[in-house]
Short mmCIF file of C-alpha atoms (C1' of nucleotides) in Angstrom, two decimals:
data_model
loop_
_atom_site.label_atom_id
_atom_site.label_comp_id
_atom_site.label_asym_id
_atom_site.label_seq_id
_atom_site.Cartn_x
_atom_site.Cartn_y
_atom_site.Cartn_z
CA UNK A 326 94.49 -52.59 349.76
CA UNK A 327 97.67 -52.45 349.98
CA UNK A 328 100.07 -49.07 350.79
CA UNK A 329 102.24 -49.36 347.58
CA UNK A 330 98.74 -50.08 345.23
CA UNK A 331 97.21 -46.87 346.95
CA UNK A 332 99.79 -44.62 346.54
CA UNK A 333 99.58 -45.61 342.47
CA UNK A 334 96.28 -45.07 342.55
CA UNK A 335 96.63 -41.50 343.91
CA UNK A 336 99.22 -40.49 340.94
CA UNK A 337 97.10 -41.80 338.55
CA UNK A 338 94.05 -40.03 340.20
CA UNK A 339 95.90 -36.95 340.32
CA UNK A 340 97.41 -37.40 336.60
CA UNK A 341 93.93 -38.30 335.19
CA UNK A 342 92.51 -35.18 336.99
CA UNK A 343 95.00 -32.74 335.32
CA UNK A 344 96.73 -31.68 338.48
CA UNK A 345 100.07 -33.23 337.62
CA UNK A 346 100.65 -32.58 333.33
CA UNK A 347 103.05 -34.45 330.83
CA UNK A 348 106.50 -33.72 331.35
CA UNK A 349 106.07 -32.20 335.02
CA UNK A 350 107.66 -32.74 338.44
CA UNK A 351 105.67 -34.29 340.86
CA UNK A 352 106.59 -34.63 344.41
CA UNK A 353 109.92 -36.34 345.59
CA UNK A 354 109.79 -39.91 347.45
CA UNK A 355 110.13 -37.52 351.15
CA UNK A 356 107.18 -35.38 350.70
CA UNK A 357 104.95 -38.85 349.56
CA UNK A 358 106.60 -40.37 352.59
CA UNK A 359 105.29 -37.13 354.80
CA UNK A 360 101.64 -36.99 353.24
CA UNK A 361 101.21 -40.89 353.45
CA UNK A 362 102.80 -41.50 356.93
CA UNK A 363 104.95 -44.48 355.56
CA UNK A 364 107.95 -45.72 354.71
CA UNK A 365 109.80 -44.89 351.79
CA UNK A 366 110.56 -48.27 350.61
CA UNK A 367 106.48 -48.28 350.18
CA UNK A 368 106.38 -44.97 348.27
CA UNK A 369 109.58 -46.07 346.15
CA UNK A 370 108.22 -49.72 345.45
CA UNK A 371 104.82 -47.10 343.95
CA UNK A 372 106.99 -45.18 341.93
CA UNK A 373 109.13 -48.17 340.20
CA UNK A 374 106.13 -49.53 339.61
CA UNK A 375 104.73 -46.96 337.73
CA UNK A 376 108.14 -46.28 336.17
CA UNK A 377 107.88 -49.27 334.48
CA UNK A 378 104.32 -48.98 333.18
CA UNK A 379 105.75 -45.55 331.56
CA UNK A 380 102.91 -43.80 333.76
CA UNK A 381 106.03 -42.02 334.99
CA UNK A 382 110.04 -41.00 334.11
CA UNK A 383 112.36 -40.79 336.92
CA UNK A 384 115.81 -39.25 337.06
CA UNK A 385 118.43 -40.01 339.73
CA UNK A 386 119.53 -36.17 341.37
CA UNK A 387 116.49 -34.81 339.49
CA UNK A 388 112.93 -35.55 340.62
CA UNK A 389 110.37 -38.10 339.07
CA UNK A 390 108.54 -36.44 336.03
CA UNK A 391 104.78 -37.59 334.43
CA UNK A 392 106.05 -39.32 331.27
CA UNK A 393 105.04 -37.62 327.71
CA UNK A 394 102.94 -39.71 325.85
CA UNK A 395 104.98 -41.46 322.91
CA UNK A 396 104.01 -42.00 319.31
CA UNK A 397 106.02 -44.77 317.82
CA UNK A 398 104.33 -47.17 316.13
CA UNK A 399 100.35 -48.24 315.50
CA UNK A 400 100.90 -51.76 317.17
CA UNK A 401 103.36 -51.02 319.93
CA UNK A 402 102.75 -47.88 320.95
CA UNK A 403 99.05 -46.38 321.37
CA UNK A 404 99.07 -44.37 317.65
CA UNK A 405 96.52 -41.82 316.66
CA UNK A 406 95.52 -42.35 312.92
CA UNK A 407 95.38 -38.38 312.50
CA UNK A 408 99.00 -38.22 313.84
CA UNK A 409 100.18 -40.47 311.56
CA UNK A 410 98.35 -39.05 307.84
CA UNK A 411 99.56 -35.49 309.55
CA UNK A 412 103.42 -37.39 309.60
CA UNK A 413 103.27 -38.12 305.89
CA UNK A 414 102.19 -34.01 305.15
CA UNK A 415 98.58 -34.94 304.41
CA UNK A 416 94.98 -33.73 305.53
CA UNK A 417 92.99 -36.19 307.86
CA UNK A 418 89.07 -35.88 307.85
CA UNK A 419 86.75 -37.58 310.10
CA UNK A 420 82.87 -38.58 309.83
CA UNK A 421 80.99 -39.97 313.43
CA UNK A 422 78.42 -42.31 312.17
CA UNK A 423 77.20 -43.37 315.65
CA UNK A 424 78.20 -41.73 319.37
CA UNK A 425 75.79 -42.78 322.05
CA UNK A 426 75.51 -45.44 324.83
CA UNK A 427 75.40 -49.00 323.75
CA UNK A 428 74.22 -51.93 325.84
CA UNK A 429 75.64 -54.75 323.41
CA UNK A 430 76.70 -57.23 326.10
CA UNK A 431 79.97 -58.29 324.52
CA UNK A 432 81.07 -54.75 324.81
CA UNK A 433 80.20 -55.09 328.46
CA UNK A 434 81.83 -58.40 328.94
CA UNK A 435 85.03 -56.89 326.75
CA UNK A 436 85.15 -53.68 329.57
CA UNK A 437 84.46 -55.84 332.55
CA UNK A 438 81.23 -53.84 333.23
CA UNK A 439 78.67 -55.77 335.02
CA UNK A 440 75.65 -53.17 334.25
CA UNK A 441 75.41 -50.92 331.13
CA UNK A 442 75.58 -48.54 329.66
CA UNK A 443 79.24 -48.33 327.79
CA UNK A 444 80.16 -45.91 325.54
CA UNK A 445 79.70 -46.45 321.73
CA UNK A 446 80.96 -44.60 318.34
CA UNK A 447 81.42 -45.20 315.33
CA UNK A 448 83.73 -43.09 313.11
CA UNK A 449 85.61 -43.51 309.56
CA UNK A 450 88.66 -41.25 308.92
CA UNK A 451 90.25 -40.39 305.99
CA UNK A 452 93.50 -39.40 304.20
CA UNK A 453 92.72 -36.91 301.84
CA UNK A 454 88.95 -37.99 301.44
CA UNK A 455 89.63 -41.36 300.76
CA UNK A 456 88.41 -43.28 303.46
CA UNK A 457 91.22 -45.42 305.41
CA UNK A 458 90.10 -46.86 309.22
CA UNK A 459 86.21 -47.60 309.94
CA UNK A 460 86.90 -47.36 313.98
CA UNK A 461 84.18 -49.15 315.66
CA UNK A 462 84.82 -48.19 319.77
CA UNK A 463 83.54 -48.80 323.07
CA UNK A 464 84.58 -47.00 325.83
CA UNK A 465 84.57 -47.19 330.34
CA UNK A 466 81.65 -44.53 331.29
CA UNK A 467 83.64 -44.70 334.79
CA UNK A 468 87.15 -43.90 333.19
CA UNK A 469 85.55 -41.54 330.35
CA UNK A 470 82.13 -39.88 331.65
CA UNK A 471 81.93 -37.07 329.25
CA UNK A 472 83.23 -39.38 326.13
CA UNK A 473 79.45 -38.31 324.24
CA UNK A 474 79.94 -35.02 324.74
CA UNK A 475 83.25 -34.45 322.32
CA UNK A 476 83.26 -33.43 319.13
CA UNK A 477 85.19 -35.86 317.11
CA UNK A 478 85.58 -34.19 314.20
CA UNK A 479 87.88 -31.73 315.79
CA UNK A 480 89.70 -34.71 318.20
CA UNK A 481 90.76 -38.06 317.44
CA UNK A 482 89.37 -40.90 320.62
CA UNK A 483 92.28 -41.55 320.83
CA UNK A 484 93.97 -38.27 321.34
CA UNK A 485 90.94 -37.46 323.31
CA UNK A 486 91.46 -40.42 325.63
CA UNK A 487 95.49 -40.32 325.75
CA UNK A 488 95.24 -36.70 326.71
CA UNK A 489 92.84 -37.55 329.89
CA UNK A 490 94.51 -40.79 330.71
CA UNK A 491 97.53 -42.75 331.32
CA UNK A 492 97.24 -45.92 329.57
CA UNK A 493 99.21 -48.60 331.21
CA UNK A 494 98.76 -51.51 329.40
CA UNK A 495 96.95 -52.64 325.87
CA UNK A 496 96.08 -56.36 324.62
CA UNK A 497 95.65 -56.62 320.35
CA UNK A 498 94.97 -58.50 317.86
CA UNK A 499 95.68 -58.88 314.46
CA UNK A 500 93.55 -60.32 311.50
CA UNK A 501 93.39 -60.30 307.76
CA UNK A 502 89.17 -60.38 307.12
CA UNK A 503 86.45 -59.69 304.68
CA UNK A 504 84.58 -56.92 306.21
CA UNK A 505 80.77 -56.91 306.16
CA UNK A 506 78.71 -55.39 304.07
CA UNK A 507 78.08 -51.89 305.70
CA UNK A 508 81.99 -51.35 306.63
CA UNK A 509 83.03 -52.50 303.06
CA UNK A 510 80.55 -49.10 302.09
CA UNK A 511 81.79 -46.81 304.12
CA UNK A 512 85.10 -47.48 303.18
CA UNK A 513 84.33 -47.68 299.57
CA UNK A 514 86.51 -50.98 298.83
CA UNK A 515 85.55 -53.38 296.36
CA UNK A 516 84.03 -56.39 296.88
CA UNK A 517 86.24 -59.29 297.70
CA UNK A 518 88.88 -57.18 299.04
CA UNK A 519 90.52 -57.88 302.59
CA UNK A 520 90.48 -55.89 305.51
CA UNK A 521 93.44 -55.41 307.77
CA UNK A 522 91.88 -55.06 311.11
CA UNK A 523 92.92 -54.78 314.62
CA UNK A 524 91.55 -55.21 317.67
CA UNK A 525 92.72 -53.31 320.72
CA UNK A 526 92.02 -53.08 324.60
CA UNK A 527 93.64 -50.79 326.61
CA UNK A 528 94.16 -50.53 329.78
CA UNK A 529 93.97 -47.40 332.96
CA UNK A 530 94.64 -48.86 336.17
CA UNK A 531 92.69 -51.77 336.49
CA UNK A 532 89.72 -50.76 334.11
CA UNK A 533 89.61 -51.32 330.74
CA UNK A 534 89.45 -48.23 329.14
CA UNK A 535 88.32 -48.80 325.59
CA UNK A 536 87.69 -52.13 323.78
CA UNK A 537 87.98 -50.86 319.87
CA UNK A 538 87.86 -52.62 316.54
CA UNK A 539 89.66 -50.78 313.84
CA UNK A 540 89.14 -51.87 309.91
CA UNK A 541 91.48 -50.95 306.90
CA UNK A 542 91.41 -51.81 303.61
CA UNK A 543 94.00 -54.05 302.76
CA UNK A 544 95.42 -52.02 299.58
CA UNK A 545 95.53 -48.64 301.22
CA UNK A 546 97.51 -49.59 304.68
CA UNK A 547 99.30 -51.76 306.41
CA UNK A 548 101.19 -51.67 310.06
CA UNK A 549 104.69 -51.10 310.56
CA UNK A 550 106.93 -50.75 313.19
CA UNK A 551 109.88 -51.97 315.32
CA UNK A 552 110.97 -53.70 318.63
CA UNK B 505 125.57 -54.42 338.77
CA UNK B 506 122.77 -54.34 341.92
CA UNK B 507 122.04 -57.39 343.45
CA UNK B 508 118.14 -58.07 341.99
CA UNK B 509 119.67 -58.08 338.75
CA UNK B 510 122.17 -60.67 339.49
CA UNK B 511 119.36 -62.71 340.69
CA UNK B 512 117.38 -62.12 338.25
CA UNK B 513 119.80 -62.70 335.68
CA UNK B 514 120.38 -65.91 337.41
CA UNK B 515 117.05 -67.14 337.37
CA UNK B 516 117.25 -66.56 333.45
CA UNK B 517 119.77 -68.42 332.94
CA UNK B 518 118.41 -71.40 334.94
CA UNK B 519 115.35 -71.26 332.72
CA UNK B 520 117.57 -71.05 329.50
CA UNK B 521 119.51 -73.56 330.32
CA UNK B 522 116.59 -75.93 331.17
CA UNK B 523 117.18 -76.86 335.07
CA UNK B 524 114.57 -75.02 335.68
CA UNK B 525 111.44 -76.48 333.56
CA UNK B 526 108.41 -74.09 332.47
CA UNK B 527 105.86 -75.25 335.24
CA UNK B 528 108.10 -76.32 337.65
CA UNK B 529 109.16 -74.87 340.98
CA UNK B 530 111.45 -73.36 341.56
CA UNK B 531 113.60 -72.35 345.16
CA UNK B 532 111.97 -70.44 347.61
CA UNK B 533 112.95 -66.84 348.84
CA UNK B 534 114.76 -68.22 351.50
CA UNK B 535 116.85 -70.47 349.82
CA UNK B 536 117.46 -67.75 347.56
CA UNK B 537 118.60 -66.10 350.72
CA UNK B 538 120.66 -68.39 351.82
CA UNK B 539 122.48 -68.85 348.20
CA UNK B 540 123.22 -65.33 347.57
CA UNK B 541 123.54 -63.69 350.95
CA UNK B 542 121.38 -61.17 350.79
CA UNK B 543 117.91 -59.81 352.40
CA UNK B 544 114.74 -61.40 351.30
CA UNK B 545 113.20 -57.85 350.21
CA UNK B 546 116.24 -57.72 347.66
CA UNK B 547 115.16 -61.81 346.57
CA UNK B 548 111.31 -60.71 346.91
CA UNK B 549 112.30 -57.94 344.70
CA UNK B 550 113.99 -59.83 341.86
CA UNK B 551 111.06 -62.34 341.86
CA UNK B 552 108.76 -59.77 341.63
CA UNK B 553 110.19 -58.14 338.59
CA UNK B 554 110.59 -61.26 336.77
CA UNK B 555 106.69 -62.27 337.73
CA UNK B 556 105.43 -58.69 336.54
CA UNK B 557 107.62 -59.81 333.18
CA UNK B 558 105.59 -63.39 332.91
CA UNK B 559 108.65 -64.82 333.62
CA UNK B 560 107.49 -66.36 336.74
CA UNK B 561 104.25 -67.28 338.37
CA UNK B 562 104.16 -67.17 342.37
CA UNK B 563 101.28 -68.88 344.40
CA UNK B 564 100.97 -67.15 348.26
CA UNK B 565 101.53 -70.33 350.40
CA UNK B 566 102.89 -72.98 347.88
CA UNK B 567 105.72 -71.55 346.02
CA UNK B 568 107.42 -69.62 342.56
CA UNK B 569 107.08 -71.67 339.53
CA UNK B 570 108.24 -71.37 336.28
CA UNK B 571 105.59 -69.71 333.61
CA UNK B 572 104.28 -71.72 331.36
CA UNK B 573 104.69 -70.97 327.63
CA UNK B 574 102.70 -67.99 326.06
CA UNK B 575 100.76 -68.15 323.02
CA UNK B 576 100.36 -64.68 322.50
CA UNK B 577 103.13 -61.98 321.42
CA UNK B 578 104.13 -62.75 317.52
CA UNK B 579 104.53 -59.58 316.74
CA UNK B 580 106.62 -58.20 319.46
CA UNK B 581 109.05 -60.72 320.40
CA UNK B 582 111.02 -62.61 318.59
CA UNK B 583 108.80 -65.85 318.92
CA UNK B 584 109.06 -69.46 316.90
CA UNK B 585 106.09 -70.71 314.79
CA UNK B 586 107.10 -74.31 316.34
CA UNK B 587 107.07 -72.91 319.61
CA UNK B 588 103.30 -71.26 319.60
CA UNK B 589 101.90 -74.26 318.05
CA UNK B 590 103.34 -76.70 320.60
CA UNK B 591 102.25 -74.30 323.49
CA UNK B 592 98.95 -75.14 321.90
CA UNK B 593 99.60 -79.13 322.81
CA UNK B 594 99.66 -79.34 319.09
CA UNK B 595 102.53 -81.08 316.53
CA UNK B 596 104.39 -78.91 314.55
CA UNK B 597 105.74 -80.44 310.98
CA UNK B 598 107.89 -78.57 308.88
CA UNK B 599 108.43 -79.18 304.94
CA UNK B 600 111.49 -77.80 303.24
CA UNK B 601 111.08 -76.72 299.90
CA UNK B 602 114.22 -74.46 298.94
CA UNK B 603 117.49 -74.11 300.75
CA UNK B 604 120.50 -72.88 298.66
CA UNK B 605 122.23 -69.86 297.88
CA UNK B 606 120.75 -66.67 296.32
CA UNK B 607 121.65 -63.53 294.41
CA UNK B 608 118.24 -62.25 294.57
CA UNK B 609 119.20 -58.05 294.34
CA UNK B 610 116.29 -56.86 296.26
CA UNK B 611 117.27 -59.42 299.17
CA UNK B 612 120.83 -58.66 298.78
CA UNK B 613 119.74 -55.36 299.34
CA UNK B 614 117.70 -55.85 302.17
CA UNK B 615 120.20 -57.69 303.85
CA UNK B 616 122.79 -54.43 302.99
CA UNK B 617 125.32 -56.99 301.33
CA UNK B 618 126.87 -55.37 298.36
CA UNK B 619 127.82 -58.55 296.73
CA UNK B 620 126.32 -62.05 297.22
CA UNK B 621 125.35 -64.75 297.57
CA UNK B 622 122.73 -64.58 300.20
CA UNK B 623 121.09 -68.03 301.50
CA UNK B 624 117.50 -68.60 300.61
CA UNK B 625 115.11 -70.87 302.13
CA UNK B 626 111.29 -71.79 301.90
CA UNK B 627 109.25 -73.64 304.32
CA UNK B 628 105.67 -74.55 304.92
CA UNK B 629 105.02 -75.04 308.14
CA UNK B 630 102.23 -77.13 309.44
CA UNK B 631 99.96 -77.36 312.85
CA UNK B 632 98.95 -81.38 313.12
CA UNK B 633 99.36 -81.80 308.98
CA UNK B 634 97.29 -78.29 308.45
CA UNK B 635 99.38 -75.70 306.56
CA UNK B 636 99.80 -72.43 308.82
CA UNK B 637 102.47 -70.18 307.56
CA UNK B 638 104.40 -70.43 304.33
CA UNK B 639 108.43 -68.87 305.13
CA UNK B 640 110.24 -67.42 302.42
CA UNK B 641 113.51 -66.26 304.10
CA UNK B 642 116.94 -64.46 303.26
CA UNK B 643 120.11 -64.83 305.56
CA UNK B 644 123.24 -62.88 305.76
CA UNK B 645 125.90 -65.48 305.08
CA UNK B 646 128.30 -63.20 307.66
CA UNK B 647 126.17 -64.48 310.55
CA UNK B 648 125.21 -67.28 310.00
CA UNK B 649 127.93 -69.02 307.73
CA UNK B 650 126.18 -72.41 307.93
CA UNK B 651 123.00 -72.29 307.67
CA UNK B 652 122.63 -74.34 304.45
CA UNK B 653 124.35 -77.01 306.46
CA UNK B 654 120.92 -77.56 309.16
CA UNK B 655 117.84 -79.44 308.79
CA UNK B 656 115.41 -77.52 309.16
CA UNK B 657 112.69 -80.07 309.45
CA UNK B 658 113.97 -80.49 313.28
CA UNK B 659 114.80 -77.22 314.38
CA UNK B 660 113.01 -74.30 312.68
CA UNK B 661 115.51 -71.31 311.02
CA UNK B 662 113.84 -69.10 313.86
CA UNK B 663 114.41 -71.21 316.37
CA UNK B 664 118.18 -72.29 315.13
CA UNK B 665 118.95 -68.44 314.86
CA UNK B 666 117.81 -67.31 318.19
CA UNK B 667 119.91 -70.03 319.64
CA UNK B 668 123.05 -69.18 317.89
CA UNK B 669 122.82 -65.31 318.13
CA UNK B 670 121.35 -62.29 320.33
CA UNK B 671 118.57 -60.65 318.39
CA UNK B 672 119.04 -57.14 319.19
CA UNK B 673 116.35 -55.36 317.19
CA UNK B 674 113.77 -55.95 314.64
CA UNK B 675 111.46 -53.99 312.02
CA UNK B 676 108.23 -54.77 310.81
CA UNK B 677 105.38 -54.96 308.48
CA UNK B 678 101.51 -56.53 308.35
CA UNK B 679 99.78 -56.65 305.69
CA UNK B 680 96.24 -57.88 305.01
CA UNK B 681 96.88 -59.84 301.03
CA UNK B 682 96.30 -62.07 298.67
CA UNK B 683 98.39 -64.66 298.49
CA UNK B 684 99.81 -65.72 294.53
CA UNK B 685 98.79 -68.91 293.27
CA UNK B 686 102.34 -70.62 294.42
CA UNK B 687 101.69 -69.69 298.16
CA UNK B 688 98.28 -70.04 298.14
CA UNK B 689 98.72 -74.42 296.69
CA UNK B 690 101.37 -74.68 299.29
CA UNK B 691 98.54 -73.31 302.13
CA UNK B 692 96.03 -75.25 300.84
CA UNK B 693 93.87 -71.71 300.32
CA UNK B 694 90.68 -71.21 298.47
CA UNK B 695 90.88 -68.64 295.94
CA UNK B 696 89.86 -65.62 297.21
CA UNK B 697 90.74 -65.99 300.73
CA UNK B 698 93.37 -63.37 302.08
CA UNK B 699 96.48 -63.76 304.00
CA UNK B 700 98.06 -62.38 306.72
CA UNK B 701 101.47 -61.30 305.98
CA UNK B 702 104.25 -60.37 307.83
CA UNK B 703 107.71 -59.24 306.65
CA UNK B 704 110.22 -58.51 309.20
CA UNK B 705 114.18 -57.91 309.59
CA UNK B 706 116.31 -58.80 312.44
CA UNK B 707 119.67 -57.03 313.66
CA UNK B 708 122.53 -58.83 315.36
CA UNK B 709 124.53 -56.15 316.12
CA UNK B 710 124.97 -53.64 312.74
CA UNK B 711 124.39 -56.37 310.56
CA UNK B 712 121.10 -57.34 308.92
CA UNK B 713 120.96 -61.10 310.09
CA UNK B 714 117.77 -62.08 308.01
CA UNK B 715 114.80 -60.76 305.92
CA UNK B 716 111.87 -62.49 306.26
CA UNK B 717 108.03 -62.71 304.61
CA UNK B 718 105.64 -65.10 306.53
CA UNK B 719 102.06 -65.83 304.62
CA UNK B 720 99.46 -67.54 307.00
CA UNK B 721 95.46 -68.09 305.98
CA UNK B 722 93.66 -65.42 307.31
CA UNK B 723 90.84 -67.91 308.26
CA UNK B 724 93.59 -70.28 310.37
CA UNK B 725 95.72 -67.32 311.91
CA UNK B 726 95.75 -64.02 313.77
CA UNK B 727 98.47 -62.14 315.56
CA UNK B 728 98.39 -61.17 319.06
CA UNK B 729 100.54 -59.73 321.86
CA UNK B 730 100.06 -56.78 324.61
CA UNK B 731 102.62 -53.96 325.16
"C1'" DA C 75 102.22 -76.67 362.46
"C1'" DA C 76 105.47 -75.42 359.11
"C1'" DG C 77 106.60 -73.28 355.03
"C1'" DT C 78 105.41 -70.09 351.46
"C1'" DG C 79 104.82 -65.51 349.45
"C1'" DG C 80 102.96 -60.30 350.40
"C1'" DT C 81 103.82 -56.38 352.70
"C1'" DC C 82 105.98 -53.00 355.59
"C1'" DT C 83 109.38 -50.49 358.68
"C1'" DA C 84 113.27 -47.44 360.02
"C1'" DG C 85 117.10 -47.00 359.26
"C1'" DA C 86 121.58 -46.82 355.92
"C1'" DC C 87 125.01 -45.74 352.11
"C1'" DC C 88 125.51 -44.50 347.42
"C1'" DA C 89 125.41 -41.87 342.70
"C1'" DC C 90 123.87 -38.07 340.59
"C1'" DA C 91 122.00 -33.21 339.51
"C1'" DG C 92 121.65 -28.48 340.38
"C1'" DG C 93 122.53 -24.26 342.69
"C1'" DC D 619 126.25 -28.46 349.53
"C1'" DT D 620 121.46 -30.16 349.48
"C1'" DG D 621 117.99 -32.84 347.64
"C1'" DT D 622 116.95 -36.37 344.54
"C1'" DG D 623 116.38 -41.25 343.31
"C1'" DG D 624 118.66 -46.35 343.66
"C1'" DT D 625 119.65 -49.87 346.47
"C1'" DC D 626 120.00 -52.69 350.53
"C1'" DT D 627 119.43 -54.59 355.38
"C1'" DA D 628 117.42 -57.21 359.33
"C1'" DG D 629 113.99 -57.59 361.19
"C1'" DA D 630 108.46 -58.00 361.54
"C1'" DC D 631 103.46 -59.42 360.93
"C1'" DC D 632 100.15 -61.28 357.90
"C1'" DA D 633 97.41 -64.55 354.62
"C1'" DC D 634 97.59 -68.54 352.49
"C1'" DT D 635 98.66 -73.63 351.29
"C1'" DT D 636 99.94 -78.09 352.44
"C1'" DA D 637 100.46 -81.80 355.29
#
DNA sequence: AAGTGGTCTAGACCACAGG
DNA sequence: CTGTGGTCTAGACCACTTA
């Protein structure tokens, strides 16, 4: 492998690990030149790299910094559903139907796992007790070993994962559907009402971290943001 | 302005300009050398960078080539109904059912014109005779004065407006519907079956430039795109 | 064998931030 | 002033593809 690839490996290690937080300072090209016995065009070629994967901020005469994680928009940006009820001043609830290991093969294929088992829960949140996302996720034992052991009701996934993790990268999709019959319950639409629903992989270094299908009902959200 | 980004830049404007065809090779590093006078790692560099963006595809012993055309990124960029259906191998057909001017308020308003008219156009477009998206646009007149004047069975509005001015920033919405019985005979939709809608605005500088819904058949369309 | 991209070195000069 | 990142050079060796 090559310098530059192990170097980014090491921040994220060390980011993932909790020695280097949000918004901190982490060491200058030099001392990564010292501690890897190369040459700085290496380390710097690392850093950029990461720079622009938003792993990390960088400012000239400063230091290079852990980039905050952002909250823009649900598409663009990796958005946590509780974040965004708490935005518009109301109370978010959340029920966990299912949180145990799975060995449904698509969800293996979707996480590039070649032997089980992945991660699976299932949990519907609401805004103000009426039921809005049915989140159906799977989730990387090897980037999330102690997923089974949180209590979701306190912690969104997904503030759970972007707290451990710095994702890099996500893939999604976008489709207008008629949920089955179970998800149509749980979210106590009507029959013959759409689903907006949107599927999302995400990415941490070269594993995919979480392969997750999200459902809303059509009348009660939509997406929104800008570019 | 540092010398990766001139090449870069360069390379753009090749591909914009069309001597340089999606697919195709392009020159090596060290003609790129040569041409610009400067060190390969500052050439390796720029061609790096514009690979990581999917501008460019590079194969380790044969050459840097051109990327092909994506299918996936609706949402995100900017991107041309006409285009994503031809990177499909597929024939685009386009049916124009209104073009003239408007005084619509709510698009007069969305378009921040305080007095009109605004132009109006709808178009069904179609992927090999199937309808796909139904396009019910509003244009501000200040940028582009004559669009009335095109046809947009050759060239699409998107595709016409992208051409003729720098799209600086855009806002949007999804939403999972049901289409009204006008859309849904010009989609050729069952009753009952949802559609995927998108409305979005564009920016040329501090002017609005257009407001835009899009309808497509959930069954026949999804969006996709990774950040 | 020749040409391509992939990586790396050991220097260098610069712009910028902070004490 | 020192330390930081931003860029660049002129070489080098390697793995790979194509002929």
């Amino acid at each position: 492998m090559p310098a530059y690839e192990q170097i980014k490996r090491y921040v994220i290690r060390r980011i993932t690990e909790g020695d280097w937080k949000p918004g901190g300072l982490i060491p200058s090209e030099t001392e990564l030149v010292k501690e890897f016995g190369v040459a700085r065009m290496t380390v710097s070629r690392a850093l950029r790299e990461l720079t622009s994967e938003r792993v990390l901020t960088r400012v000239q005469g400063s230091g290079t910094f852990v980039a905050p994680q952002r909250y823009e928009s649900t598409v663009l940006e990796i958005r946590n559903i509780a974040d965004e009820i708490a935005a518009r001043g109301h109370r978010h609830s959340a029920r966990v139907l299912t949180l145990e290991p799975s060995d449904d093969p698509q969800a293996l294929e979707a996480l590039g796992l070649s032997s089980g088992p992945a991660f699976h829960s299932c949990i519907v949140h609401s805004e103000e007790g009426e039921p809005i996302q049915y989140e159906d996720r799977y989730v990387n034992p090897k980037v999330f070993p102690e997923y089974l052991q949180q209590d979701f009701t306190i912690e969104t996934p997904n503030h759970y994962m972007v707290r451990l993790a710095p994702i890099q990268r996500a893939e999604f999709r976008i489709y207008a559907q008629k949920p089955d019959a179970y998800v149509r319950r749980h979210l106590s639409m009507e029959i013959g009402e759409p689903c907006l629903q949107l599927w999302r992989r995400t990415w941490v270094g070269d594993d995919a971290a979480t392969s997750v299908q999200l459902w809303h009902p059509a009348s009660r959200f939509h997406l929104a943001g800008n570019v």
